[in-house]
Coordinates of C-alpha atoms in Angstrom, one line a residue:
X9 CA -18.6 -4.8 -24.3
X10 CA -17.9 -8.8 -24.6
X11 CA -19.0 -10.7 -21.7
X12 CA -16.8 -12.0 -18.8
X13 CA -17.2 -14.2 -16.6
X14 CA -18.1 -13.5 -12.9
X15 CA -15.3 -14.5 -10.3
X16 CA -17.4 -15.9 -7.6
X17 CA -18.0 -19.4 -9.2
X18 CA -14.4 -20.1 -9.0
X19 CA -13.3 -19.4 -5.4
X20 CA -12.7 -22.2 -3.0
X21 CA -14.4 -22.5 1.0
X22 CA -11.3 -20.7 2.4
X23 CA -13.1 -19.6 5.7
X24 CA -10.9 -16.4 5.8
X25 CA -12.5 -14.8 2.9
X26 CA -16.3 -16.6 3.0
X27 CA -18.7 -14.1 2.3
X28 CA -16.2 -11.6 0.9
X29 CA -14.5 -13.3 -2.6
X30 CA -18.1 -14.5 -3.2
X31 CA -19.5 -10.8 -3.0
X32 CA -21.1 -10.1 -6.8
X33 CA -19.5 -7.9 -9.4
X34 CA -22.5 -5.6 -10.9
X35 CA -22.3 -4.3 -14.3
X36 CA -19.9 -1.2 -13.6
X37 CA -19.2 2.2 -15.2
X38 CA -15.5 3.1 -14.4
X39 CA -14.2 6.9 -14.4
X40 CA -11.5 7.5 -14.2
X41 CA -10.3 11.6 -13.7
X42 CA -6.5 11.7 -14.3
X43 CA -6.7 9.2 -17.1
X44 CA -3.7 10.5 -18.8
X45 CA -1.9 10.5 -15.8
X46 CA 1.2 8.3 -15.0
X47 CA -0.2 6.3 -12.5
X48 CA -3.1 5.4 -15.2
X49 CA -0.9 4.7 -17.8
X50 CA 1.5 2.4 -15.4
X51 CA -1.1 0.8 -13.4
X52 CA -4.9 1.4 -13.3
X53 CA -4.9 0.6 -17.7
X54 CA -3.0 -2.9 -17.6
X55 CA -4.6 -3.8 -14.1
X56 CA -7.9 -3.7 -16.2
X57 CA -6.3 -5.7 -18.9
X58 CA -5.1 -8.4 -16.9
X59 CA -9.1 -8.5 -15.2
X60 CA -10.3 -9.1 -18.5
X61 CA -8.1 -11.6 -19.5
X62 CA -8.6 -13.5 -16.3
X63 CA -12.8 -13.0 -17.1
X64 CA -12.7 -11.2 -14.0
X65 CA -14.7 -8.2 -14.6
X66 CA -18.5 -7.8 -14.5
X67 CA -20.4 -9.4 -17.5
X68 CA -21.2 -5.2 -18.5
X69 CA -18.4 -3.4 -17.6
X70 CA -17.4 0.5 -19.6
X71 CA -14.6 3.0 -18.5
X72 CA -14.5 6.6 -19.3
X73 CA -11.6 8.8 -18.7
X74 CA -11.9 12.3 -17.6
X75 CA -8.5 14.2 -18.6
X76 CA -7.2 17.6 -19.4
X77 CA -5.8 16.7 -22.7
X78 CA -7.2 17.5 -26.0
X79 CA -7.7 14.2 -27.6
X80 CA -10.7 12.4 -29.1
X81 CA -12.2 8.6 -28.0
X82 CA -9.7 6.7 -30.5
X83 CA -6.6 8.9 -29.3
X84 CA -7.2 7.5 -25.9
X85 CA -8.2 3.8 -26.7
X86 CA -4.4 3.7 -28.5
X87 CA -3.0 5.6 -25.2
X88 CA -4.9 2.8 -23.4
X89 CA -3.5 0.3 -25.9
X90 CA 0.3 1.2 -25.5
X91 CA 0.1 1.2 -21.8
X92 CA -1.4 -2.3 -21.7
X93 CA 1.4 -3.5 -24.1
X94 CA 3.8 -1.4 -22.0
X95 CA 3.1 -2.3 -18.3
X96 CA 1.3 -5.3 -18.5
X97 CA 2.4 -8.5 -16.6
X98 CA 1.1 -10.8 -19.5
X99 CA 0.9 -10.8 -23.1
X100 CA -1.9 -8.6 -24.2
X101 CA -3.9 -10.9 -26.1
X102 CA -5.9 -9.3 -28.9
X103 CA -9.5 -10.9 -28.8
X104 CA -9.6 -9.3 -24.7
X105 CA -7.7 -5.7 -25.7
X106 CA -10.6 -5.2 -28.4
X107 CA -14.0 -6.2 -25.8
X108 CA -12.1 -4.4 -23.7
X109 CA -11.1 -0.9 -25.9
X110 CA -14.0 -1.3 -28.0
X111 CA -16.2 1.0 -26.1
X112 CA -13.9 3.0 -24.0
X113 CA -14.7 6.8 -23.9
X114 CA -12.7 9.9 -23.3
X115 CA -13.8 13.0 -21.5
X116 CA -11.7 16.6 -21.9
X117 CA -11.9 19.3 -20.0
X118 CA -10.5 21.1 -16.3
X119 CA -11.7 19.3 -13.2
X120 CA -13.3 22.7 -12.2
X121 CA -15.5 22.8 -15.5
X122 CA -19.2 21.9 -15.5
X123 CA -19.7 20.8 -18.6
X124 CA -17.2 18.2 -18.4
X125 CA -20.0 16.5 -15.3
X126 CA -22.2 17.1 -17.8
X127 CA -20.4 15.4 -20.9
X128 CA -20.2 12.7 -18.1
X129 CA -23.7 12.4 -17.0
X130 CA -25.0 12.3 -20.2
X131 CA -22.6 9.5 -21.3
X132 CA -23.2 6.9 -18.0
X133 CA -27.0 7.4 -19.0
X134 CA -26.1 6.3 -22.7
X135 CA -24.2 3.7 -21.3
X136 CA -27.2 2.8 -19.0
X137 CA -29.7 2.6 -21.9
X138 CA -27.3 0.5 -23.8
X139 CA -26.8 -2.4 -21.1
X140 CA -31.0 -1.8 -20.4
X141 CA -30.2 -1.5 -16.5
X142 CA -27.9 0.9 -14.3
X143 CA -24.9 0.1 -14.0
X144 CA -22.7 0.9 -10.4
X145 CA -20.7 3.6 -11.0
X146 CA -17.0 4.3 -9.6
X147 CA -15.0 7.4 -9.9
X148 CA -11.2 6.7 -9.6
X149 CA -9.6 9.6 -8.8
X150 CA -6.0 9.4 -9.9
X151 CA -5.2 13.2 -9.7
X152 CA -3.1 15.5 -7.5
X153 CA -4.6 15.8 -4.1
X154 CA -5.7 19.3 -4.5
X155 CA -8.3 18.2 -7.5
X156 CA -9.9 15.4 -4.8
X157 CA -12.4 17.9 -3.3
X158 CA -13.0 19.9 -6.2
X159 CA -14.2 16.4 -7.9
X160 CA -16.1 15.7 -5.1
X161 CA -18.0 18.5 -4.8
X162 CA -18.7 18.8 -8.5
X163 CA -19.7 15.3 -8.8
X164 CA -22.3 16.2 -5.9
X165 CA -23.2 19.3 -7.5
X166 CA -24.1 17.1 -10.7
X167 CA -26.3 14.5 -9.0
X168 CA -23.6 11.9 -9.7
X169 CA -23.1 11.4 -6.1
X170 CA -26.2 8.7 -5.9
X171 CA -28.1 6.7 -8.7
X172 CA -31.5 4.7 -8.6
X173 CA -31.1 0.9 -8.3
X174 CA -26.9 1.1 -8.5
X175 CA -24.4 1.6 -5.9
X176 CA -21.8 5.2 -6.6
X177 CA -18.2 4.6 -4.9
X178 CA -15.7 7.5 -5.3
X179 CA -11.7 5.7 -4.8
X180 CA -9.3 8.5 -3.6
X181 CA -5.8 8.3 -3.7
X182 CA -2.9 8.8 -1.9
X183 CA -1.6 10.7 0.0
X184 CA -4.8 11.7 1.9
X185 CA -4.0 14.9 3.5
X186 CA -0.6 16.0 4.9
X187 CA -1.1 16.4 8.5
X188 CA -3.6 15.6 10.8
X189 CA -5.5 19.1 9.8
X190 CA -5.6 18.5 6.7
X191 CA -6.6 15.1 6.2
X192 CA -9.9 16.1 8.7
X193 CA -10.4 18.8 5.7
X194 CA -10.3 16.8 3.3
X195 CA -12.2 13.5 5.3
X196 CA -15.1 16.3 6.0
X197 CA -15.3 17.9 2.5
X198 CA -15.0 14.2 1.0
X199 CA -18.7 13.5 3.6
X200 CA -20.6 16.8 2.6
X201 CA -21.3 14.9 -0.5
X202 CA -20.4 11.0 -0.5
X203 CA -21.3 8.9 2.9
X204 CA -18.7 6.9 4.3
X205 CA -19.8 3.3 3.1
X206 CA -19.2 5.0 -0.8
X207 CA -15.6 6.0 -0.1
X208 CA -12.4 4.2 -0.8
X209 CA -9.2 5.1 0.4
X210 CA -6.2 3.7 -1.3
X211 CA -3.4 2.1 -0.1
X212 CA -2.1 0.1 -2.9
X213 CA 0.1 -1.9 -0.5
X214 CA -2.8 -3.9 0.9
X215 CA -3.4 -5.2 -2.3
X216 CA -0.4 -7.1 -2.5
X217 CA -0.8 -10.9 -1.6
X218 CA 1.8 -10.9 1.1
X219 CA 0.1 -8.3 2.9
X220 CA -3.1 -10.3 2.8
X221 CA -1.2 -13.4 3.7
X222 CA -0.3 -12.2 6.6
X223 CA -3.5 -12.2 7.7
X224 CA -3.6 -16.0 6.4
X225 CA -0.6 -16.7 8.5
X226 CA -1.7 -15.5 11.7
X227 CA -5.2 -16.4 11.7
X228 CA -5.6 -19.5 9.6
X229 CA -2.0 -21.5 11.5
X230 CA -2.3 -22.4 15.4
X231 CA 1.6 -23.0 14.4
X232 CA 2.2 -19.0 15.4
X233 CA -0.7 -17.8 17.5
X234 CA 0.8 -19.1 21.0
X235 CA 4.1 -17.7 20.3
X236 CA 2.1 -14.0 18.7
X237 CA 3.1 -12.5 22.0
X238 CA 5.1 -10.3 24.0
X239 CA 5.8 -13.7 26.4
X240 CA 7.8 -14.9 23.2
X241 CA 8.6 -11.6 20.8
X242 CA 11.8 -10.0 21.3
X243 CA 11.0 -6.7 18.9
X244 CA 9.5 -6.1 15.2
X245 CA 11.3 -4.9 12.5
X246 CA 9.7 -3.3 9.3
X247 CA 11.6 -2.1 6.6
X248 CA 10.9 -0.4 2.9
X249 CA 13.6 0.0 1.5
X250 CA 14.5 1.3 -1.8
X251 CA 17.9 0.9 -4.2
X252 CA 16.8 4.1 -6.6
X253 CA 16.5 7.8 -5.8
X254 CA 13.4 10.5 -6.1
X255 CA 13.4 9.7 -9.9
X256 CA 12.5 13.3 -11.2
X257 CA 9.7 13.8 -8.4
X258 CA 11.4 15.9 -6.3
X259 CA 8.1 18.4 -6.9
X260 CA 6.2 15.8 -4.5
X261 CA 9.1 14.8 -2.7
X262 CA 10.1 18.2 -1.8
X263 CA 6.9 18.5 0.3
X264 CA 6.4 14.3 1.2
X265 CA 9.8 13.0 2.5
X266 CA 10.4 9.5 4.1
X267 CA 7.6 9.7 6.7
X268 CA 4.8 11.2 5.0
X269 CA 5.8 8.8 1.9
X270 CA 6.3 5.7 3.0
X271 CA 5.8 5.4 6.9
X272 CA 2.6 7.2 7.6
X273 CA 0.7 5.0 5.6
X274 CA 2.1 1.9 4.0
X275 CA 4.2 1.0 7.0
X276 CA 1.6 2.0 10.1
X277 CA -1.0 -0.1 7.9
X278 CA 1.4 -3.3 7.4
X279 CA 1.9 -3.1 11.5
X280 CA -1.6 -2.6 12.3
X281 CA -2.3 -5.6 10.7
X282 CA 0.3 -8.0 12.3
X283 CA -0.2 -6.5 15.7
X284 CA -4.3 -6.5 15.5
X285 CA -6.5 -9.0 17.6
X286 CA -8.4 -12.0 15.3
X287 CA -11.7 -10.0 14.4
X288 CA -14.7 -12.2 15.0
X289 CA -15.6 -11.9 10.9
X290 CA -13.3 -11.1 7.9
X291 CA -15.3 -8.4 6.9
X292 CA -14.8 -4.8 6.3
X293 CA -15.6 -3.1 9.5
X294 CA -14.5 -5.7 12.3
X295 CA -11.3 -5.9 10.3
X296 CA -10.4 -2.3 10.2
X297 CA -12.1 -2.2 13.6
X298 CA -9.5 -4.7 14.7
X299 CA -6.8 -2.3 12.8
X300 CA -7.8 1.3 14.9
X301 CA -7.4 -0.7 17.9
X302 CA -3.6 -1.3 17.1
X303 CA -3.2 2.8 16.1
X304 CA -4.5 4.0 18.9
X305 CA -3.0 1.8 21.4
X306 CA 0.6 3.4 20.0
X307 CA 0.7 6.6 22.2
X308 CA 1.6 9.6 19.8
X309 CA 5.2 10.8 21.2
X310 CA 5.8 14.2 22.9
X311 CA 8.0 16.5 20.9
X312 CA 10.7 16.4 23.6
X313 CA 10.7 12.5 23.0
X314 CA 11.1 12.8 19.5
X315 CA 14.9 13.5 19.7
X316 CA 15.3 9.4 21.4
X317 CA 12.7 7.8 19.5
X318 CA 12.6 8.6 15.6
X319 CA 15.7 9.1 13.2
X320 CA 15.9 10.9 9.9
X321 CA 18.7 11.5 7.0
X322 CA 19.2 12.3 3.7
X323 CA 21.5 10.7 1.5
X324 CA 24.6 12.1 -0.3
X325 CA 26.8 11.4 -3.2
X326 CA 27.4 7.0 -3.5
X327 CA 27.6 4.0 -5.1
X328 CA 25.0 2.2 -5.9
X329 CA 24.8 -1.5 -8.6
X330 CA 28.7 0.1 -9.2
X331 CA 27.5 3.1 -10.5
X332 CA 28.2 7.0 -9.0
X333 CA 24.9 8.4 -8.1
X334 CA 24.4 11.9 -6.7
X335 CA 22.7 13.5 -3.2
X336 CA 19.7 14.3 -2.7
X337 CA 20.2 17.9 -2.8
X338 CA 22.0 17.4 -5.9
X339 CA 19.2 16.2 -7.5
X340 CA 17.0 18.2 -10.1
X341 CA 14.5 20.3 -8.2
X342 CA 15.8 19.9 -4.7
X343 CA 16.6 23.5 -3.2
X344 CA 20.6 23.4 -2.4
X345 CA 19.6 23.4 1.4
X346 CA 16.9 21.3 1.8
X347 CA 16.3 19.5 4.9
X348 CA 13.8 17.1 3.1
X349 CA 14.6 13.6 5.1
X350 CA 14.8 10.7 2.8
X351 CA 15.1 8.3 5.2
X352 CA 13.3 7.8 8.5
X353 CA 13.5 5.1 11.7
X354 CA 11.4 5.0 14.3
X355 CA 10.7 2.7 17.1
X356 CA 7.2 2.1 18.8
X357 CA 5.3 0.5 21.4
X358 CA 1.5 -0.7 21.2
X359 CA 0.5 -0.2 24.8
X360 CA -1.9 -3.1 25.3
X361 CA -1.8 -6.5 26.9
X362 CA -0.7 -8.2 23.6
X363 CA 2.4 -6.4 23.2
X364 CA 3.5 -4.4 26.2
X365 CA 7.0 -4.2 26.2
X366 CA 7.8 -4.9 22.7
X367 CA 9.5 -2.2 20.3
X368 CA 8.3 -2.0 16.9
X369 CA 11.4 -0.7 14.6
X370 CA 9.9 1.0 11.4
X371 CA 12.8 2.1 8.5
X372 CA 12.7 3.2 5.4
X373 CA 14.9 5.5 3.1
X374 CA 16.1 5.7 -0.9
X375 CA 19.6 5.2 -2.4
X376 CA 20.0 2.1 0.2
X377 CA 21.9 -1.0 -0.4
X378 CA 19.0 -2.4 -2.3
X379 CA 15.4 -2.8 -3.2
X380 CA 13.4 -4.9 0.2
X381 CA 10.4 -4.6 1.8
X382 CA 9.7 -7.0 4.8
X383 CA 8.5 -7.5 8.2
X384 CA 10.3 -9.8 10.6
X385 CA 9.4 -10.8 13.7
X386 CA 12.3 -11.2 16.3
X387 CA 11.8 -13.8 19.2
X388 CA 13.4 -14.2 22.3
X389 CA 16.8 -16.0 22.5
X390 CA 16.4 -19.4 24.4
X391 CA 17.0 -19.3 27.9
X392 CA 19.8 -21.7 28.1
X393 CA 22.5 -22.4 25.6
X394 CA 23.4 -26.1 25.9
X395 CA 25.6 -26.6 22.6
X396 CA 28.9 -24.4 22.8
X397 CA 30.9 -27.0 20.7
X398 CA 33.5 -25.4 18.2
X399 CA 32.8 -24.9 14.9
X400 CA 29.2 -24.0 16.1
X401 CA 28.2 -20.3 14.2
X402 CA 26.1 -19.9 17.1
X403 CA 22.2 -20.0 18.8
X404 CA 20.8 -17.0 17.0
X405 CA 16.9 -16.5 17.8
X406 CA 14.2 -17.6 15.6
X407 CA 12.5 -15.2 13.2
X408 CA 9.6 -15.3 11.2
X409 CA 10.0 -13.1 8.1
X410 CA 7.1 -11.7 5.5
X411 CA 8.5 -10.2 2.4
X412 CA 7.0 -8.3 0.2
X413 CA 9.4 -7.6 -2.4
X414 CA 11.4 -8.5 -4.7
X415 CA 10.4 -12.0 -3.8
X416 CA 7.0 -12.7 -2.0
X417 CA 6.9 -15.5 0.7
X418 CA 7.7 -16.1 4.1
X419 CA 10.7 -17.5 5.8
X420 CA 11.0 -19.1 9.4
X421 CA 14.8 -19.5 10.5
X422 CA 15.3 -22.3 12.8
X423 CA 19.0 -23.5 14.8
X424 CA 19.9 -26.9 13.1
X425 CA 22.5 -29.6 13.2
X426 CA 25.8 -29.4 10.9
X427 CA 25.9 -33.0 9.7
X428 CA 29.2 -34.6 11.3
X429 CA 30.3 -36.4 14.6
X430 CA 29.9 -32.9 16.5
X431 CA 27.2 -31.2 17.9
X432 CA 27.4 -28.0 16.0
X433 CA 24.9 -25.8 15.2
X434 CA 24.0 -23.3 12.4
X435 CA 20.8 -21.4 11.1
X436 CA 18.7 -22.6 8.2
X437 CA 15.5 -21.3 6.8
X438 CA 12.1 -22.8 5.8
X439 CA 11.1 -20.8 3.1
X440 CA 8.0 -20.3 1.5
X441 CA 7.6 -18.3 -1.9
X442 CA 4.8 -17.7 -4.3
X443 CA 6.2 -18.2 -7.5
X444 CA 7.8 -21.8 -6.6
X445 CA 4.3 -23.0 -4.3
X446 CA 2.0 -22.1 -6.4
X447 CA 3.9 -21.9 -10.1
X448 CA 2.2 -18.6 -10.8
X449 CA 2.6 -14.7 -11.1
X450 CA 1.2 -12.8 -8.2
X451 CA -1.2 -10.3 -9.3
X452 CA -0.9 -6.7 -9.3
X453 CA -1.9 -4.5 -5.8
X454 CA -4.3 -2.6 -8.1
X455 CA -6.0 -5.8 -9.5
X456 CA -7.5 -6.9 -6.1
X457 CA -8.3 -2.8 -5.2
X458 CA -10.3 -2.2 -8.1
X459 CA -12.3 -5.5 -8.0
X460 CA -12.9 -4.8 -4.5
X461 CA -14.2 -1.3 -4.8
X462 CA -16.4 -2.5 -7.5
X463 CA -17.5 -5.4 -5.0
X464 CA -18.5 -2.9 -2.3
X465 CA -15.3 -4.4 -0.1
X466 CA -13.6 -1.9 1.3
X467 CA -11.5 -4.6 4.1
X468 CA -8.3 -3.7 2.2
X469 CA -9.2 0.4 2.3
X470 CA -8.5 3.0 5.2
X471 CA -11.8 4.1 7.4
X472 CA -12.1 7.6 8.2
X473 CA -11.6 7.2 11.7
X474 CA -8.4 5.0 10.5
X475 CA -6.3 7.6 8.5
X476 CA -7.0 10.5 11.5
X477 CA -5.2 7.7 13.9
X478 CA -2.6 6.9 11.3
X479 CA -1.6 11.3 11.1
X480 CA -1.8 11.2 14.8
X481 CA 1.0 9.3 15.1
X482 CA 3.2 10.8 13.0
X483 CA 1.9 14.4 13.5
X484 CA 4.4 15.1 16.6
X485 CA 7.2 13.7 14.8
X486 CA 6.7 16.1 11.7
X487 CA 6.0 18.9 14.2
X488 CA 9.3 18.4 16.0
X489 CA 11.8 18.2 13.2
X490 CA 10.2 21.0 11.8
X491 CA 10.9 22.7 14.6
X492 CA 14.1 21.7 14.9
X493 CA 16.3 24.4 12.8
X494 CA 19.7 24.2 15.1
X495 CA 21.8 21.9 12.9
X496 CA 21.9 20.3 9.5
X497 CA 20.0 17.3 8.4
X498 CA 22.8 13.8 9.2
X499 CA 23.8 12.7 5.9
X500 CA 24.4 9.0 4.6
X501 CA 25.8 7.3 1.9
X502 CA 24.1 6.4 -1.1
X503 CA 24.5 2.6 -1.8
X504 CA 24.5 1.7 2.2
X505 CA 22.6 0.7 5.1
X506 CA 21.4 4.2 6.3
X507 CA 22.9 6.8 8.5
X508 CA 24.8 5.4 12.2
X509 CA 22.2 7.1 14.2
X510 CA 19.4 4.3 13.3
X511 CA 21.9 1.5 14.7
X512 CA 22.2 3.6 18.1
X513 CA 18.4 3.6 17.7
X514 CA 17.9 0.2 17.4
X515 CA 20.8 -1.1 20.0
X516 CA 21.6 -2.1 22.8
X517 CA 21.2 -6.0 21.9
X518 CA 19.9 -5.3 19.3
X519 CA 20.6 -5.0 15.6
X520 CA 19.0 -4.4 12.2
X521 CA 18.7 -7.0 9.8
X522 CA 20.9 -6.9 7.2
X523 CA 20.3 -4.9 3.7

């Protein structure tokens, strides 16, 4: 394959990531199994591309996918092709799409068939000869969960787990187990044949700059730290919420729903790391060390408590962008009584010094008013209100707000002066966004992920020790609804705010922000 140019001359003396940006690319072998699949197609492929054209990947790099579909090498380098041109966030430019096509191989068989390891095998070693040194190897797994320990295990049983003189990483992705139970399974089957260090769990929402810029914000600004505090926070609120509905994947849904979508992972992971302490190194294990401190500081709920402390609903029949949209249940593959919630609230404390006292508000749901996801952090109202002059729209507290989508950047809302012979006040913003500050596209989540897991940096990956926290958490509240049989699921509207029950949940004093 053409040569590309190795990242780690470009990167400034940001202290926050010394000694991580500047950790070396090898010459890599990429697999990945589920090549075929959606999320390949829609992601992982243009991801790749947009590496390449940035001169991102290793000087060697080769990908092979491993796929049940009957096709040869040049069926799957014009897949490849047409998902680039597709999904990509730039113009595919021709001289990158053919270094990187050019040798691109394609592997057929069931995951559970040993001469597809073999086919495999015998292909990395060509690949091996070819570049005159071993490359690292990674095996992407973008399959249904159930294939993740069947891979594993063959890959063991093939000596692919290890390699002379190059480092083997296995990426697994989510959802990592469905309960507690389950994800131990699956964390124990994974370490019978990989060791920790070589495994990379996926959480594609730690990829995404604002995510990492909240690290930036706390820990590279003395503007917030003295203020990062239950002496000055009023509550937390966290929201991801979505405009669309289950989009034909009510097979997954069915079985998922809002918490074990969205709020077991993603959401637990984006307050873990803005209520964490500074960790005394941006590296991989003091960060997520920093992170497990968070999750188990939040006390996993009784069932009885359940009932006061976490909300769930479905939506109905709405509006949403002025168009008619149905319920969930009316949806194609949803049983006609299903109790699957698609939207979930919850509040929660982190019992430590840092943040006794103050509630964390998690939401998310589908068919809401529209497409956000941000955190905002509510302080505490001043103590005296000296300016009650008419006009005035009032002394509202300050909040600092991350958002992640549609529009990265942070805002901080301030009380400021309406111009004119009065003293009447109003809140303004100071915003910050990426695409106005820095006149430039944001890259993918999956860019960063895959570099990193071919860097050996797993910061922006879940630990072991991590995801069991993580299910612990949410383990009593799946435990109670599903217990829970003696009325129907609330409904809400599609097109609104969510169902009335996550404003008592929220109040008194207290309200959400605004969707």
């Amino acid at each position: 394959m053409t040569a590309r140019a190795d990242l780690s001359t470009r990167e400034d003396d940001n202290p926050l990531v010394a000694g991580l940006e500047r950790l070396p690319v090898g010459p890599t072998s990429l697999v990945i199994f589920g090549a075929t699949g959606d999320l390949a197609h829609r992601k992982l492929l243009p991801a790749l591309y947009n590496l390449a054209h940035e001169g991102q990947l290793p000087e060697r790099f080769e990908m092979i996918g491993v796929g049940r579909r009957d096709q040869e090498h040049e069926d799957f380098r014009d897949t490849a092709l047409d998902s680039i041109q597709r999904y990509s966030r730039r113009e595919p430019d021709p001289n990158v799409l053919e270094g990187l096509l050019d040798d691109m191989r394609y592997v057929q068989g069931q995951f559970d068939d040993d001469s597809v390891y073999a086919e495999l095998a015998n292909t990395l070693t060509e690949f091996d000869q070819l570049a005159s040194t071993k490359l690292d190897r990674i095996f992407y797994l973008s399959t249904a969960p159930e294939f993740f320990p069947l891979i594993a295990s063959k890959l063991g049983s093939a000596g692919l787990d290890r390699a002379d003189d190059a480092n083997v990483r296995i990426v697994v992705e989510k959802p990592f187990g469905y309960d507690l139970a389950s994800a131990r399974k699956l964390n124990a089957q994974l370490l019978e044949v990989f060791e920790e260090p070589q495994i990379f769990r996926i959480d594609h929402y730690l990829g995404k700059e604002t995510v990492q810029n909240l690290m930036a914000l706390r820990f590279a600004n003395s503007l917030f730290e003295p203020v990062w505090n239950r002496n000055y926070i009023d509550h937390v609120q966290i929201t991801a919420a979505e405009d669309i509905g289950i989009e034909g994947r009510a097979g997954y849904y069915e079985h998922a729903g809002a918490l074990r979508d969205l709020v077991q992972n993603h959401m637990l992971q984006l307050l873990a790391l803005l209520a964490m302490e500074p960790p005394t190194a941006f590296d991989a294990d003091r960060v997520r060390d920093e992170k497990l401190k968070v999750l188990e500081a939040i006390v996993p709920p009784a069932v009885e408590q359940v009932a006061s402390m976490a909300v769930r609903a479905q939506y109905r029949v709405g509006v949403v962008g002025g168009v008619q949209v149905p319920g969930y249940r009316q949806e194609p593959g949803v049983a006609p009584d299903s109790r699957t919630p698609t939207y979930a609230a919850l509040r929660l404390q982190v019992s430590n010094w840092r943040w006794a006292g103050v509630p964390f508000y998690l939401r998310t749901g589908k068919r809401l008013a529209r497409k956000l996801t941000e955190i905002a952090v509510i302080l505490k109202p001043v103590p005296h209100i000296a300016f009650q002059s008419s006009g005035s729209v009032g002394i509202q507290a300050n909040q600092i707000v991350l958002t992640l989508q549609p529009d990265e950047g942070v805002s901080v809302s301030i009380g400021a002066k309406i111009p004119g012979a009065r003293m009447r006040i109003r809140p303004v913003n100071m915003e910050f966004r990426y695409g106005t500050s820095f006149l430039s596209e944001s890259p993918e989540a999956y860019e960063r992920l895959i570099l990193d897991a071919m860097r050996g940096d797993a910061t922006l990956f879940t630990r072991n020790d991590e995801i069991e926290a993580l299910w612990g958490i949410i383990d009593p509240i799946l435990d109670a609804w599903q217990a829970d049989e003696s009325a129907d699921i609330p409904q809400y509207t599609s097109g609104g705010s969510g169902p009335e029950a996550a404003d008592q949940l929220i109040s008194p004093g207290r309200v959400w922000r605004r969707l």
